[in-house]
Coordinates of C-alpha atoms in Angstrom, one line a residue:
X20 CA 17.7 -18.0 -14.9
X21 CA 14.9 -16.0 -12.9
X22 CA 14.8 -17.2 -9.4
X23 CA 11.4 -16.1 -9.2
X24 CA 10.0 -17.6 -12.2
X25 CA 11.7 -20.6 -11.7
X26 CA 10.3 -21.5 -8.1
X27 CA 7.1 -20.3 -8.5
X28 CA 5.9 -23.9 -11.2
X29 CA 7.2 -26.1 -8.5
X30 CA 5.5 -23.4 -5.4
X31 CA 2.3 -24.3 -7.3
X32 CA 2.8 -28.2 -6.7
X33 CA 1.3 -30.6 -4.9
X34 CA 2.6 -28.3 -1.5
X35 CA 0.8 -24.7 -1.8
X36 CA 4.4 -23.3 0.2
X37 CA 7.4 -22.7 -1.7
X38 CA 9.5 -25.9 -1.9
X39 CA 12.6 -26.8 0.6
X40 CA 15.2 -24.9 -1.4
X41 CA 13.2 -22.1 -2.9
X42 CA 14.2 -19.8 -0.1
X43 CA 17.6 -18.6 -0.5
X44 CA 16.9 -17.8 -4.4
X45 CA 13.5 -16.2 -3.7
X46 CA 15.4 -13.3 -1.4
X47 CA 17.3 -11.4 -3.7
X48 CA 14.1 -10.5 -5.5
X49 CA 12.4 -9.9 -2.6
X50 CA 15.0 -7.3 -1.6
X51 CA 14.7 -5.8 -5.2
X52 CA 10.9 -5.6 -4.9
X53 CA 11.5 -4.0 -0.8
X54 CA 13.5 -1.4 -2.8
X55 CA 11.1 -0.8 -5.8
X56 CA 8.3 -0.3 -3.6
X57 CA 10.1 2.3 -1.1
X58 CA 11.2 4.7 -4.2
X59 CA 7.9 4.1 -6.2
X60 CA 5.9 4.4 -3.1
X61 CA 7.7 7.9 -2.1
X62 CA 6.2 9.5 -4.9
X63 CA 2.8 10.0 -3.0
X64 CA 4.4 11.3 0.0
X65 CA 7.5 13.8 -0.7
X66 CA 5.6 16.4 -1.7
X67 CA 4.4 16.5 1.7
X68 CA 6.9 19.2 3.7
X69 CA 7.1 21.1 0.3
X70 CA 3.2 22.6 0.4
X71 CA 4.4 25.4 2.4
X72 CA 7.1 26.0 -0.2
X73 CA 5.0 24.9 -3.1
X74 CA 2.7 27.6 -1.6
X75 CA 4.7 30.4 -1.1
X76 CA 6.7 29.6 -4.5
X77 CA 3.2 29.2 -6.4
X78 CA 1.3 32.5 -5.1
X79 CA -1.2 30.9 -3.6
X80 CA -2.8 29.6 -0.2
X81 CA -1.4 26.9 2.2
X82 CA -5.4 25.3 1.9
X83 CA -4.6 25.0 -2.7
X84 CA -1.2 23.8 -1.7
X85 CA -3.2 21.0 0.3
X86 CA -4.8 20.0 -2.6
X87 CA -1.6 18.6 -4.5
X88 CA -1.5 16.3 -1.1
X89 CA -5.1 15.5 -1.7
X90 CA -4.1 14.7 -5.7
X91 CA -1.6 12.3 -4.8
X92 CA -3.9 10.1 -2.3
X93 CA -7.1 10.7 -5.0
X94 CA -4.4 9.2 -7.9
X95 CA -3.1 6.5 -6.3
X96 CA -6.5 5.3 -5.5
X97 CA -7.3 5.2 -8.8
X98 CA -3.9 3.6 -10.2
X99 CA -4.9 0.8 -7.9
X100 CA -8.6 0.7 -9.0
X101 CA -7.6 0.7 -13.1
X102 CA -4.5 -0.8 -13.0
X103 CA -3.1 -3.2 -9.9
X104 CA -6.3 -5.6 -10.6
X105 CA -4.1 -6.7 -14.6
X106 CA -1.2 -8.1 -12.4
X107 CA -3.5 -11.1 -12.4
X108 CA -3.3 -11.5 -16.1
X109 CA -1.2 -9.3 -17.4
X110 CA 2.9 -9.8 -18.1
X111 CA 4.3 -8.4 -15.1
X112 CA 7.7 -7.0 -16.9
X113 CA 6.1 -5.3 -19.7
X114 CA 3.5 -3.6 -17.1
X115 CA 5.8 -2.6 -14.9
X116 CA 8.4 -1.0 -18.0
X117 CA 5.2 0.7 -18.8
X118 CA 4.6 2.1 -15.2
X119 CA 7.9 3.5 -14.4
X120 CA 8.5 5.0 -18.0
X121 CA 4.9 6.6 -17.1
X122 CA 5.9 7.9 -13.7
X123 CA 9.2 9.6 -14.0
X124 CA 7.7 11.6 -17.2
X125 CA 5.2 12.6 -14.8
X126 CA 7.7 13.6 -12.3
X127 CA 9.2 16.4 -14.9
X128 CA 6.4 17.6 -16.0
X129 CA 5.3 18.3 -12.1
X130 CA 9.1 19.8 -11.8
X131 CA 8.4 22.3 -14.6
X132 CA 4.7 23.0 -13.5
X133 CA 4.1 27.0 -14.2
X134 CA 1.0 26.8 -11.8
X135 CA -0.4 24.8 -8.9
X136 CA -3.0 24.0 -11.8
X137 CA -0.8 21.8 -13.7
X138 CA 1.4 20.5 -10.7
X139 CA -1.9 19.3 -9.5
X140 CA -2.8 17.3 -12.6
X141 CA 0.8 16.0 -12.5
X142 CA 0.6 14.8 -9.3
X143 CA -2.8 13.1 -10.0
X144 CA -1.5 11.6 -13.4
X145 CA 2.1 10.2 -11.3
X146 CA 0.0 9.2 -8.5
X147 CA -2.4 7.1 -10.9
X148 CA 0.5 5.4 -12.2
X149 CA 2.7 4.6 -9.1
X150 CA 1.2 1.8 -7.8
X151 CA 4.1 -0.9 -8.7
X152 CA 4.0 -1.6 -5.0
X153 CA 0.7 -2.9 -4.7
X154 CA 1.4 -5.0 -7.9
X155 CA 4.7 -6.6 -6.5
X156 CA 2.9 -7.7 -3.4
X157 CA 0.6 -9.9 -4.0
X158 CA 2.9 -11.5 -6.1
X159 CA 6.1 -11.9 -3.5
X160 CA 2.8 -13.2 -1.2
X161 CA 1.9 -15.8 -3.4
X162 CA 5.4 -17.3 -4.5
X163 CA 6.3 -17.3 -0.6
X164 CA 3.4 -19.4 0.6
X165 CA 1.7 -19.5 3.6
X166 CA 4.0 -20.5 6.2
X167 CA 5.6 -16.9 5.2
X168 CA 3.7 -15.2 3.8
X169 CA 3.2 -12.3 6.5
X170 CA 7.0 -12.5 7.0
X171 CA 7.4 -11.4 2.9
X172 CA 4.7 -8.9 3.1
X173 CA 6.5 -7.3 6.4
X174 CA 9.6 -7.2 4.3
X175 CA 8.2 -5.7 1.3
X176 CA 5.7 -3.4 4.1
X177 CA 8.8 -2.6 5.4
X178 CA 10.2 -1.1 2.0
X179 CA 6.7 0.8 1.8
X180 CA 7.2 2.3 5.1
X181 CA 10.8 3.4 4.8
X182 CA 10.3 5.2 1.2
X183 CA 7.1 7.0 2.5
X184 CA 9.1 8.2 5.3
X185 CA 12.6 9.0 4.5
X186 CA 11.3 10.3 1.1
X187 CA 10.0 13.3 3.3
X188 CA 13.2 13.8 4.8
X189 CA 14.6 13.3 1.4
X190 CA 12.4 15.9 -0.3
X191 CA 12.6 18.7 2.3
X192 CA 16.7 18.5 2.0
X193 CA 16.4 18.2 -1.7
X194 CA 14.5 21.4 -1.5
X195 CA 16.8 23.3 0.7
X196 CA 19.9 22.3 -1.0
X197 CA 18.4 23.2 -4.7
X198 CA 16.5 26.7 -3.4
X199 CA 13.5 25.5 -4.9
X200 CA 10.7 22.9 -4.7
X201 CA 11.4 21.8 -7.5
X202 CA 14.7 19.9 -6.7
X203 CA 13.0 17.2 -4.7
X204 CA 10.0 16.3 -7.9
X205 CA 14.1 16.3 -10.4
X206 CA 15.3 13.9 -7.8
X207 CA 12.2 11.7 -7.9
X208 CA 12.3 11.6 -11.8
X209 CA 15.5 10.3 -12.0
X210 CA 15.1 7.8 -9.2
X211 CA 12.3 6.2 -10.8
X212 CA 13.8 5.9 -14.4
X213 CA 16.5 4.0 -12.4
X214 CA 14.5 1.3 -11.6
X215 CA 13.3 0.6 -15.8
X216 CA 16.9 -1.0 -15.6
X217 CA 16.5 -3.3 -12.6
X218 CA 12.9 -4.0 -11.8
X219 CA 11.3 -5.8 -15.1
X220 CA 14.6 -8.2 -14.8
X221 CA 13.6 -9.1 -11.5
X222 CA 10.0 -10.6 -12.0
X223 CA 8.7 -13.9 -13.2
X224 CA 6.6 -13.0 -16.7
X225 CA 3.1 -13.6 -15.0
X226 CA 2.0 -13.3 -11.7
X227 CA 0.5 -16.9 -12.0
X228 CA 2.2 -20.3 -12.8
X229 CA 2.0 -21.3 -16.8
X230 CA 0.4 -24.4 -15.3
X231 CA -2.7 -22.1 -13.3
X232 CA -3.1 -20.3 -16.4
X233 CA -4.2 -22.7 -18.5
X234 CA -6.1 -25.9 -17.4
X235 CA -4.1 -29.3 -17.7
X236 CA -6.9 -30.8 -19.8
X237 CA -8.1 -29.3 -22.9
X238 CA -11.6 -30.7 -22.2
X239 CA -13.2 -28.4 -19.5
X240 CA -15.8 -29.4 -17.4
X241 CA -19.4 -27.7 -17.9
X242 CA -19.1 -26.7 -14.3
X243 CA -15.4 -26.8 -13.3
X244 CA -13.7 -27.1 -9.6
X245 CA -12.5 -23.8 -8.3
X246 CA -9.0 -24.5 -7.9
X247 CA -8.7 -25.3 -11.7
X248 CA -10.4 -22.0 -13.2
X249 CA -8.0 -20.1 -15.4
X250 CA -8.7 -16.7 -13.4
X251 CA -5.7 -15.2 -15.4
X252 CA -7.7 -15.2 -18.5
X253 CA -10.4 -12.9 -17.5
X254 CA -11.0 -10.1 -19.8
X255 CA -10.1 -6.6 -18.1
X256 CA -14.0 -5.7 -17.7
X257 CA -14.4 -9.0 -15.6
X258 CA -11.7 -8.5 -13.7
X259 CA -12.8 -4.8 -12.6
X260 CA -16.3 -6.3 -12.4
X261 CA -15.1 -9.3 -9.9
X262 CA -14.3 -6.7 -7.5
X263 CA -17.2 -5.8 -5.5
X264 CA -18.3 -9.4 -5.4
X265 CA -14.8 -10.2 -3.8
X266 CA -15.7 -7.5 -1.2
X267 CA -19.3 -8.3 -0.7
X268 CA -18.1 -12.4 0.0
X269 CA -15.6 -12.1 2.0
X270 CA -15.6 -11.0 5.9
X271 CA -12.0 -10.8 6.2
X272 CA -12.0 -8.8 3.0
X273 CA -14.5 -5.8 4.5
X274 CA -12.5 -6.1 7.7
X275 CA -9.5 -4.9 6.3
X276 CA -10.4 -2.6 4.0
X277 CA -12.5 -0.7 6.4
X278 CA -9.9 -1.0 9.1
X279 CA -7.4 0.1 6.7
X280 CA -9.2 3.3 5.2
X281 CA -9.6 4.7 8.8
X282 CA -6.4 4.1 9.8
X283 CA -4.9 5.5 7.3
X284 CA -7.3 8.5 6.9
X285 CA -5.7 8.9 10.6
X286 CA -2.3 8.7 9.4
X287 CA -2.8 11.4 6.0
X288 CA -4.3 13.8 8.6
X289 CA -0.6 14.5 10.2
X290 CA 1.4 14.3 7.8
X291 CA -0.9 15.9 5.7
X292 CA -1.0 19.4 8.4
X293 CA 2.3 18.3 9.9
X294 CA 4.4 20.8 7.7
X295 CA 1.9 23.4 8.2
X296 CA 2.0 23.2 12.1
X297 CA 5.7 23.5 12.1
X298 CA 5.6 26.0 10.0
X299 CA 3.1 28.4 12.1
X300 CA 4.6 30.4 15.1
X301 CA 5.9 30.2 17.9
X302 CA 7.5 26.9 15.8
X303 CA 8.4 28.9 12.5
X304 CA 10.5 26.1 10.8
X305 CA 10.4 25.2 6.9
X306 CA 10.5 22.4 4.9
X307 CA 13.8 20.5 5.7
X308 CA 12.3 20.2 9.7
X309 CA 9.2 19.1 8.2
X310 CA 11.2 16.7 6.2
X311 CA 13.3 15.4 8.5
X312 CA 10.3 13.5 10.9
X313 CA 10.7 11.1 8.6
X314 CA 13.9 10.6 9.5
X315 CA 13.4 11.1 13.0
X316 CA 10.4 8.3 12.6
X317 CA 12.9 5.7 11.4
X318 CA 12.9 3.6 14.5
X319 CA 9.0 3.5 14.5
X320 CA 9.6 1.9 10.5
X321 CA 12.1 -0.7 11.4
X322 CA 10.1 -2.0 14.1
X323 CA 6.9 -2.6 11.9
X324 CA 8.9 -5.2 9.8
X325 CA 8.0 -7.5 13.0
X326 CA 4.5 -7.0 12.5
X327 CA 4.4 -9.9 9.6
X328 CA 6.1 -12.4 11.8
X329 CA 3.5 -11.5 14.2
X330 CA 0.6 -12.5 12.1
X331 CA 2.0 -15.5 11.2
X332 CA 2.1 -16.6 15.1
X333 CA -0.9 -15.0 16.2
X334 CA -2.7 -14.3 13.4
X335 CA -3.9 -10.5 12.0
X336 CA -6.6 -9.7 14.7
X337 CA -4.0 -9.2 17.6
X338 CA -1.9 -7.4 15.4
X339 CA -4.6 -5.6 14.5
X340 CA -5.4 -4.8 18.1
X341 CA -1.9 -3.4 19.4
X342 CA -1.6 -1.4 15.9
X343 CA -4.2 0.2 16.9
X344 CA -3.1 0.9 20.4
X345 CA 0.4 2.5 18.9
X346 CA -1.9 4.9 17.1
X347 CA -3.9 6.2 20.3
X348 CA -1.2 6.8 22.1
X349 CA 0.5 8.8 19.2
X350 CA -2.3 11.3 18.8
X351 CA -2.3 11.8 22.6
X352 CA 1.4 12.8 22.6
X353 CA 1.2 15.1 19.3
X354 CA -2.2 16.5 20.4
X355 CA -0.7 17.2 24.4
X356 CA 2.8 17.9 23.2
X357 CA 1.4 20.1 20.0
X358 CA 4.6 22.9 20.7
X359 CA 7.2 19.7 21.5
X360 CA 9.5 18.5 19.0
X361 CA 10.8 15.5 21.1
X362 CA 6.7 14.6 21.4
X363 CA 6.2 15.2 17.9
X364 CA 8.9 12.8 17.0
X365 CA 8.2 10.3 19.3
X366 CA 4.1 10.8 18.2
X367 CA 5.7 10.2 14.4
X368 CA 7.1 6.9 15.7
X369 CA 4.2 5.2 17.6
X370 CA 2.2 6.5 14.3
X371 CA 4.4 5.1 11.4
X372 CA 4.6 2.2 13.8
X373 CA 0.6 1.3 14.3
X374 CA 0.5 2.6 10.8
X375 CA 2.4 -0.1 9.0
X376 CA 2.0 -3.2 11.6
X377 CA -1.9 -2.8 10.6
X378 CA -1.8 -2.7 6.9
X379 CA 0.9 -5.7 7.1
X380 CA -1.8 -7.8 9.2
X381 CA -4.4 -6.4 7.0
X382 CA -2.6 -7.6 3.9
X383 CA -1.2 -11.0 5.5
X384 CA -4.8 -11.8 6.1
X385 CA -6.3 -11.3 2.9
X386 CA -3.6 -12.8 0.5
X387 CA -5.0 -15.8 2.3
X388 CA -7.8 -15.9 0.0
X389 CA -6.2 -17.3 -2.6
X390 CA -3.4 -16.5 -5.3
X391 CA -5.9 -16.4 -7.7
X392 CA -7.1 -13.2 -6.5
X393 CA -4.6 -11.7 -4.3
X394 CA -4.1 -8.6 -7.0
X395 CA -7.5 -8.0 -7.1
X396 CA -8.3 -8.5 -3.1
X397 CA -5.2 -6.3 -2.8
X398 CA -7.0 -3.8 -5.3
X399 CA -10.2 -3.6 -3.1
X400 CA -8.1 -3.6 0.1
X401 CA -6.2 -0.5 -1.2
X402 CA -8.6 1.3 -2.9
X403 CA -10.3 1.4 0.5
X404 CA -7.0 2.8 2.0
X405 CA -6.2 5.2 0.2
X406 CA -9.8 6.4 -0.3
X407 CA -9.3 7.0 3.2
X408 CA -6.2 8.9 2.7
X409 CA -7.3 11.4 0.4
X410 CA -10.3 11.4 2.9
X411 CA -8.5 12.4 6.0
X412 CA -6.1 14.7 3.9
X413 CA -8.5 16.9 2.6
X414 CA -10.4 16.7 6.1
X415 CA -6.8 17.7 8.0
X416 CA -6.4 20.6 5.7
X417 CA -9.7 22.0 5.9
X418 CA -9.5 21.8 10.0
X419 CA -6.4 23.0 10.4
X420 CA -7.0 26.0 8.3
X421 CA -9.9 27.1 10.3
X422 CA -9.8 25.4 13.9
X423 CA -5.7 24.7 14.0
X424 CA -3.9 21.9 15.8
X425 CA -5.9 20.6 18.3
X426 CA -9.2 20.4 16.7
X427 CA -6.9 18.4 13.6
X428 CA -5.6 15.6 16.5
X429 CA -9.0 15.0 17.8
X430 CA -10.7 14.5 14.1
X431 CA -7.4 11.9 13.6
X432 CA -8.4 10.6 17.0
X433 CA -11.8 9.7 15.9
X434 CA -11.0 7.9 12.7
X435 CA -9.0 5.6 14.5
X436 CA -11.9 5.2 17.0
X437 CA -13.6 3.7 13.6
X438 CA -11.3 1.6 13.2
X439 CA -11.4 0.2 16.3
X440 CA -15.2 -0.3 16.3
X441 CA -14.3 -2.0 13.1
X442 CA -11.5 -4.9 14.6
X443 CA -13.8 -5.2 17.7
X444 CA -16.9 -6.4 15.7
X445 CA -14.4 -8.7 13.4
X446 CA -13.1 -10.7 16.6
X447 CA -16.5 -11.2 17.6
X448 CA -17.4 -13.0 14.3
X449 CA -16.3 -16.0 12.6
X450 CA -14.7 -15.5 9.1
X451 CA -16.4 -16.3 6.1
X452 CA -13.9 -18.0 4.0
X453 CA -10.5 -18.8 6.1
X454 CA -11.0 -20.3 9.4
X455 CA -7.5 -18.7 10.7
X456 CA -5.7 -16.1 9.9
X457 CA -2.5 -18.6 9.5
X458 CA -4.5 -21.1 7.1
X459 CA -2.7 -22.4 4.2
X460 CA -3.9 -21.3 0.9
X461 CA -5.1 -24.0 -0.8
X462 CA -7.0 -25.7 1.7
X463 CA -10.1 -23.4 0.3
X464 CA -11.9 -22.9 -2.5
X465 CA -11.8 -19.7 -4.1
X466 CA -15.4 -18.6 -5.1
X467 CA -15.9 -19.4 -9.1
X468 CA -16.2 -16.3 -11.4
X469 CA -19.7 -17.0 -11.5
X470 CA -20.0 -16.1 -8.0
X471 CA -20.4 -19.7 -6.9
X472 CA -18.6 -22.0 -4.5
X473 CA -17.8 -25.1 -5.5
X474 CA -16.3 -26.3 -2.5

């Protein structure tokens, strides 16, 4: 018996939140899914600390080294763009068997790479293929409802947030210990293939009820209520197609994407230079210091897993508004502390902090659209953030290489100033689809295929 596929029939009852003893069974698979997504989600960020090794191992500049950093964000961008919008039809075991078995190949090949050449195109191929996080959570959002559904995302966030930071501590000791770079892409492999054995158990077979995949009545209407399309049946090339209209009809869809690409174009620049700045006198430390911010930014991780109680009580904008906040003050202490550890750390913290708490509000916000299309809303909402990754990241490198430090914080400094512009002109509005940011799916209509609403 699957706990998850068996609440989510009676979730999709007459009550759009998951029924009175649905709770206890959903939580195990919620912690499985936490997990998943912090070691799948590490991929993208533990090669990190190693460019200066990769360099120096490779023969080649610290500014080509940047660009495996740049491949990773670039990738998972487009895994999310090709592949996260099928978790709305497809079977969610066999895609994510596929996934996995897809990654940790990957991973070896990058470990055996004879030349920053073919590590690149590894890391672009492993990257593109990562993205189980962003398919498990939509899908933990919808089975948990609305009454929790920013708690669950938080919890899952929280996974998210710990593997992209440990995994950098993680790597850099991997790397020490095994005298080579290549240590830390071995360990990845074989932490990924772990997962074929545990993850595909844990997941209901679609993302969608059998009851909202197929209508009730065999007789459809000629112009059929919203609520009773059969979304899941969408061939691929209208599902990829649906996306821009999902952006361009819904306010708090834009909102987050665009708050969440400059956010995180904010965050890429750091970590993206961070290993680089450590590495240059009068600092002069390698990869395992580099690494082990991610430790040191623990705290800052833990405490984003309140952000998704937050939005369920005050709804995304606020959390919006004091994640942004955490991520000012961080780029003042890094950029006036540049030669501080202790204000490097503590910079790590407020950033992983702002970091997370905004993309949980972010995502808490928009799964509100519907379960219909929360893999594809989650698709767009990504796409953007990551695009704003690889933005920053090849923006940081660039900077750093020919201005340094300083000129690196401000450039991070600004992008969150976009984001800010962005939140500021969202409060100011009404939204276009959900009147509040703790609304109960269901009590909207998702806009038809057809780009009409029947409501």
């Amino acid at each position: 018996m699957n706990p998850l596929t068996d609440a989510a029939p009676r979730a999709a009852a007459a009550h759009p939140g998951p029924p009175p003893g649905s709770r206890p069974a959903l939580r195990p698979n919620v912690l499985v899914m936490a997990v998943a997504g912090a070691v799948t989600v590490s991929n993208i960020y533990f090669p990190q600390p190693l460019l200066d090794a990769i360099a120096q191992g490779l023969d080649v500049s610290q500014h080509t080294a940047g660009l495996v950093s740049s491949a990773a964000q670039l990738g998972y961008a487009l895994g999310i763009l090709f592949i996260v919008p099928l978790a709305d039809t497809a079977r969610l075991r066999r895609l994510t068997t596929v996934l996995l078995a897809l990654t940790s190949g990957g991973l070896l090949v990058a470990a055996a790479a004879p030349n920053v050449v073919t590590l690149t195109v590894a890391t672009l191929a492993v990257s593109t293929t990562t993205v189980l996080p962003q398919v498990l959570t939509p899908v933990a959002a919808a089975l948990a409802g609305p009454r929790e559904r920013g708690r669950v995302v938080g919890l899952i966030g929280l996974g998210l947030t710990l593997g992209s930071t440990l995994s950098r501590t993680v790597s850099g000791a991997a790397s020490d210990a095994g005298g080579s770079w290549r240590a830390a892409y071995l360990l990845a492999a074989a932490a990924t293939a772990a997962l074929l054995f545990v993850v595909p158990r844990s997941l209901p077979e679609r993302a969608m009820p059998a009851e909202r995949i197929v209508p009730a009545e065999p007789a459809v209407p000629a112009e059929p209520a919203a609520d009773r399309l059969p979304y899941t049946r969408l061939p691929y090339r209208r599902l990829l197609a649906s996306l821009p209209r999902l952006f361009a009809e819904h306010r708090e869809l834009r909102a987050s994407a665009l708050t969440g690409a400059a956010v995180f174009a904010a965050y890429s620049v750091f970590w993206a230079t961070l290993a680089f700045h450590l590495a240059a006198p009068p600092l002069g430390l390698g990869p395992g210091a580099a690494g082990l911010f991610g430790l040191l930014s623990l705290p800052g991780a833990l405490l984003s897993a309140l952000a998704g109680r937050l939005a369920d009580r005050y709804g995304a904008g606020l959390v919006n508004a004091w994640s942004l906040l955490c991520v000012v003050a961080s780029f003042a202490v890094v950029g006036f502390g540049a030669l501080s550890l202790v204000a490097l750390a503590i910079g790590a913290n407020l950033l992983v902090l702002g970091t997370s708490a905004c993309q949980v509000a972010n995502q808490a916000r928009i799964f509100g659209l519907g379960s219909e299309v929360a893999a594809r809303v989650n698709t767009v909402f990504m796409l953007s953030t990551f695009g704003g990754g690889a933005v920053g990241s090849l923006t940081a490198v660039w900077l750093y290489g020919a201005y340094g430090w300083t000129v690196t914080v401000v450039a991070a400094t600004g992008f969150t100033a976009v984001a800010a512009l962005v939140v500021g002109a969202t409060r100011r509005t009404s939204p276009s689809c959900v009147p509040d940011d703790t609304r109960e799916a269901g009590s909207h209509h998702p806009l038809t295929p057809a780009g009409r609403d029947d409501a």
